[in-house]
Amino acid sequence: MIYNGAGIFYKFDGTGEVNIWMDDKPLGQIRSNEYIIVDLKNGTHKFEVHHLDLFKMKSVHELEIDHKAKVMKVKPTFVSNKVILTNELPSNFKKFTYAKNRVK
């Protein structure tokens, strides 16, 4: 599962929307407090994350996925994006929705 951990301040102005690619294939767009389910195979994967603020923010992250990797947090920042393997659901997960209409 990949979720967008953008805070409430990103939600107001729309800068919390992130577009995600995995291994050069688009996964789709995730808004603040949304998540997608992705079958992550074991191995090293390249994640590219974009969000729009005053400028287009783009970051590339390589993560090693193993059988323990279950939950990934993607979060826009003021100057880039963060991608973190947390393996924990956010504390307010009941407020999250599945981004079914914007994912590939």
Coordinates of N, CA and C in Angstrom, one line a residue:
M1 N 0.8 -1.2 0.0 CA 0.0 0.0 0.0 C 0.9 1.2 0.0
I2 N 0.5 2.2 -0.8 CA 1.2 3.5 -0.8 C 0.2 4.6 -0.4
Y3 N 0.5 5.4 0.5 CA -0.4 6.5 0.9 C 0.2 7.8 0.9
N4 N -0.6 8.9 0.7 CA -0.1 10.2 0.6 C -0.2 10.8 2.0
G5 N 0.9 11.1 2.6 CA 0.9 11.6 4.0 C 1.0 13.1 4.0
A6 N 0.5 13.8 3.0 CA 0.5 15.3 3.0 C -0.4 15.8 4.1
G7 N 0.0 16.8 4.8 CA -0.8 17.3 5.9 C -1.9 18.2 5.4
I8 N -2.7 18.7 6.3 CA -3.9 19.5 6.0 C -3.6 20.7 5.2
F9 N -2.4 21.3 5.4 CA -2.1 22.6 4.7 C -1.9 22.4 3.2
Y10 N -1.4 21.2 2.9 CA -1.3 20.9 1.4 C -2.6 20.6 0.8
K11 N -3.6 20.2 1.6 CA -4.9 19.9 1.0 C -5.7 21.2 0.6
F12 N -5.5 22.3 1.3 CA -6.2 23.5 1.0 C -5.9 24.1 -0.4
D13 N -4.6 24.1 -0.7 CA -4.2 24.7 -2.0 C -4.0 23.7 -3.1
G14 N -4.2 22.5 -2.9 CA -4.0 21.5 -3.9 C -2.6 21.0 -4.2
T15 N -1.6 21.5 -3.4 CA -0.2 21.1 -3.6 C 0.1 19.7 -3.0
G16 N -0.9 19.1 -2.4 CA -0.7 17.8 -1.8 C -0.8 16.6 -2.8
E17 N -1.3 16.9 -4.0 CA -1.5 15.9 -5.0 C -0.1 15.4 -5.5
V18 N 0.1 14.1 -5.5 CA 1.4 13.6 -6.0 C 1.1 12.6 -7.2
N19 N 1.9 12.7 -8.2 CA 1.9 11.7 -9.3 C 3.1 10.8 -9.1
I20 N 2.8 9.5 -9.2 CA 3.8 8.5 -8.9 C 4.1 7.5 -10.0
W21 N 5.4 7.3 -10.3 CA 5.8 6.3 -11.3 C 6.6 5.2 -10.5
M22 N 6.5 4.0 -10.9 CA 7.3 2.9 -10.3 C 8.0 2.2 -11.5
D23 N 9.3 2.2 -11.5 CA 10.1 1.5 -12.6 C 9.7 2.1 -13.9
D24 N 9.5 3.4 -14.0 CA 9.2 4.1 -15.2 C 7.8 3.9 -15.8
K25 N 6.9 3.3 -15.0 CA 5.5 3.1 -15.3 C 4.6 3.9 -14.4
P26 N 3.6 4.6 -15.0 CA 2.8 5.5 -14.1 C 1.9 4.6 -13.2
L27 N 1.8 5.0 -11.9 CA 0.9 4.4 -11.0 C -0.4 5.2 -10.9
G28 N -0.2 6.5 -11.1 CA -1.4 7.4 -11.0 C -1.2 8.6 -10.0
Q29 N -2.3 9.2 -9.7 CA -2.2 10.4 -8.8 C -2.9 10.1 -7.5
I30 N -2.3 10.5 -6.4 CA -2.8 10.3 -5.1 C -2.9 11.7 -4.4
R31 N -4.1 12.0 -4.0 CA -4.3 13.3 -3.3 C -4.1 13.1 -1.8
S32 N -4.1 14.2 -1.0 CA -3.9 14.1 0.4 C -5.0 13.1 1.0
N33 N -4.5 12.3 2.0 CA -5.4 11.3 2.6 C -6.0 10.3 1.7
E34 N -5.3 9.9 0.7 CA -5.7 8.8 -0.2 C -4.6 7.8 -0.2
Y35 N -4.9 6.6 -0.7 CA -4.0 5.5 -0.8 C -4.3 4.6 -2.0
I36 N -3.3 3.9 -2.4 CA -3.5 2.9 -3.5 C -2.8 1.6 -3.0
I37 N -3.3 0.5 -3.6 CA -2.8 -0.8 -3.3 C -1.9 -1.2 -4.5
V38 N -0.7 -1.6 -4.3 CA 0.3 -1.9 -5.4 C 1.0 -3.2 -5.0
D39 N 1.1 -4.2 -5.9 CA 1.8 -5.4 -5.7 C 3.3 -5.1 -5.9
L40 N 4.0 -5.0 -4.8 CA 5.4 -4.7 -4.9 C 6.2 -6.0 -4.8
K41 N 6.9 -6.3 -5.9 CA 7.7 -7.5 -6.0 C 9.0 -7.2 -5.2
N42 N 9.6 -8.3 -4.7 CA 10.9 -8.2 -4.0 C 12.0 -7.6 -5.0
G43 N 12.9 -6.8 -4.5 CA 14.0 -6.3 -5.3 C 14.0 -4.8 -5.2
T44 N 14.9 -4.2 -5.9 CA 15.1 -2.7 -5.9 C 14.1 -2.1 -7.0
H45 N 13.4 -1.1 -6.5 CA 12.4 -0.4 -7.4 C 12.7 1.1 -7.4
K46 N 12.5 1.7 -8.6 CA 12.7 3.2 -8.7 C 11.3 3.8 -8.6
F47 N 11.2 4.8 -7.7 CA 9.9 5.5 -7.6 C 10.2 7.0 -7.9
E48 N 9.4 7.5 -8.8 CA 9.5 8.9 -9.2 C 8.3 9.6 -8.8
V49 N 8.4 10.7 -8.1 CA 7.3 11.4 -7.5 C 7.3 12.8 -7.9
H50 N 6.1 13.4 -8.4 CA 6.0 14.7 -8.8 C 4.9 15.4 -8.0
H51 N 5.1 16.6 -7.6 CA 3.9 17.5 -7.2 C 4.2 18.9 -7.6
L52 N 3.1 19.6 -7.7 CA 3.2 21.0 -8.2 C 3.0 22.0 -7.0
D53 N 4.0 22.8 -6.8 CA 3.9 23.9 -5.8 C 4.1 25.2 -6.6
L54 N 5.0 26.0 -6.2 CA 5.3 27.2 -7.1 C 6.0 26.7 -8.3
F55 N 6.7 25.6 -8.2 CA 7.4 25.0 -9.3 C 7.0 23.5 -9.3
K56 N 7.3 22.8 -10.4 CA 7.1 21.3 -10.4 C 8.3 20.7 -9.6
M57 N 7.9 20.0 -8.6 CA 8.9 19.3 -7.7 C 8.9 17.8 -8.2
K58 N 10.1 17.4 -8.5 CA 10.3 16.0 -8.9 C 11.4 15.4 -8.1
S59 N 11.2 14.1 -7.7 CA 12.2 13.4 -6.9 C 12.2 12.0 -7.4
V60 N 13.4 11.3 -7.3 CA 13.6 9.9 -7.7 C 14.1 9.2 -6.5
H61 N 13.5 8.1 -6.1 CA 13.9 7.3 -4.9 C 14.1 5.8 -5.3
E62 N 15.2 5.2 -4.9 CA 15.3 3.8 -5.1 C 15.2 3.1 -3.8
L63 N 14.2 2.2 -3.7 CA 14.0 1.5 -2.5 C 14.1 0.0 -2.7
E64 N 14.6 -0.7 -1.7 CA 14.8 -2.1 -1.7 C 13.5 -2.7 -1.0
I65 N 12.8 -3.5 -1.8 CA 11.5 -4.1 -1.3 C 11.8 -5.5 -1.0
D66 N 11.4 -5.9 0.2 CA 11.5 -7.4 0.6 C 10.1 -7.8 1.1
H67 N 10.0 -9.0 1.7 CA 8.8 -9.6 2.1 C 8.2 -8.8 3.3
K68 N 9.0 -8.0 4.0 CA 8.5 -7.2 5.1 C 7.9 -5.9 4.7
A69 N 8.2 -5.4 3.5 CA 7.7 -4.1 3.1 C 6.2 -4.2 2.8
K70 N 5.4 -3.4 3.5 CA 4.0 -3.5 3.4 C 3.3 -2.1 3.1
V71 N 3.9 -1.1 3.8 CA 3.3 0.3 3.7 C 4.3 1.3 3.4
M72 N 4.0 2.1 2.4 CA 4.9 3.2 2.0 C 4.2 4.6 2.1
K73 N 4.9 5.5 2.7 CA 4.4 6.9 2.8 C 5.1 7.8 1.8
V74 N 4.3 8.5 1.0 CA 4.7 9.5 0.0 C 4.2 10.8 0.5
K75 N 5.1 11.8 0.6 CA 4.8 13.1 1.1 C 5.4 14.2 0.4
P76 N 4.7 15.2 -0.1 CA 5.3 16.4 -0.7 C 5.9 17.2 0.4
T77 N 7.0 17.9 0.0 CA 7.7 18.8 1.0 C 7.8 20.2 0.2
F78 N 8.3 21.2 0.9 CA 8.4 22.5 0.3 C 9.4 22.5 -0.9
V79 N 10.4 21.6 -0.9 CA 11.4 21.7 -1.9 C 11.6 20.3 -2.7
S80 N 10.8 19.3 -2.3 CA 11.0 18.0 -2.9 C 9.8 17.1 -2.5
N81 N 10.1 15.8 -2.4 CA 9.1 14.8 -2.0 C 9.9 13.8 -1.1
K82 N 9.1 13.2 -0.2 CA 9.7 12.1 0.7 C 9.0 10.8 0.3
V83 N 9.8 9.7 0.3 CA 9.2 8.4 0.2 C 9.8 7.6 1.3
I84 N 9.0 7.0 2.1 CA 9.5 6.3 3.3 C 8.8 5.0 3.4
L85 N 9.5 3.9 3.6 CA 8.9 2.6 4.0 C 8.6 2.6 5.5
T86 N 7.3 2.7 5.8 CA 7.0 2.9 7.3 C 6.5 1.5 7.8
N87 N 5.9 0.7 7.0 CA 5.2 -0.5 7.4 C 4.2 -0.3 8.6
E88 N 3.7 0.9 8.7 CA 2.7 1.2 9.6 C 1.6 2.1 9.0
L89 N 0.4 1.8 9.3 CA -0.7 2.7 8.8 C -0.7 4.0 9.6
P90 N -1.1 5.1 8.9 CA -1.1 6.4 9.7 C -2.1 6.3 10.8
S91 N -1.9 7.0 11.8 CA -2.9 7.0 13.0 C -4.3 7.4 12.6
N92 N -4.5 8.2 11.6 CA -5.8 8.7 11.2 C -6.2 7.9 9.9
F93 N -5.9 6.7 9.8 CA -6.1 5.9 8.5 C -7.6 5.8 8.2
K94 N -8.5 5.9 9.2 CA -9.9 5.8 9.0 C -10.4 7.0 8.1
K95 N -9.7 8.1 8.1 CA -10.1 9.2 7.3 C -9.5 9.1 5.8
F96 N -8.8 8.1 5.5 CA -8.2 7.9 4.2 C -9.2 7.2 3.2
T97 N -9.1 7.5 1.9 CA -9.9 6.9 0.9 C -9.1 6.3 -0.1
Y98 N -9.6 5.2 -0.8 CA -8.9 4.6 -1.9 C -9.0 5.4 -3.1
A99 N -7.9 5.7 -3.8 CA -7.8 6.5 -5.0 C -8.1 5.7 -6.3
K100 N -9.3 5.1 -6.3 CA -9.5 4.1 -7.4 C -9.7 4.8 -8.8
N101 N -10.1 6.0 -8.9 CA -10.4 6.6 -10.2 C -9.2 7.2 -10.8
R102 N -8.0 7.4 -10.1 CA -6.9 8.0 -10.7 C -5.6 7.2 -10.7
V103 N -5.8 5.9 -10.6 CA -4.7 5.0 -10.6 C -4.8 4.0 -11.8
K104 N -3.6 3.6 -12.2 CA -3.5 2.7 -13.4 C -3.7 1.2 -12.9

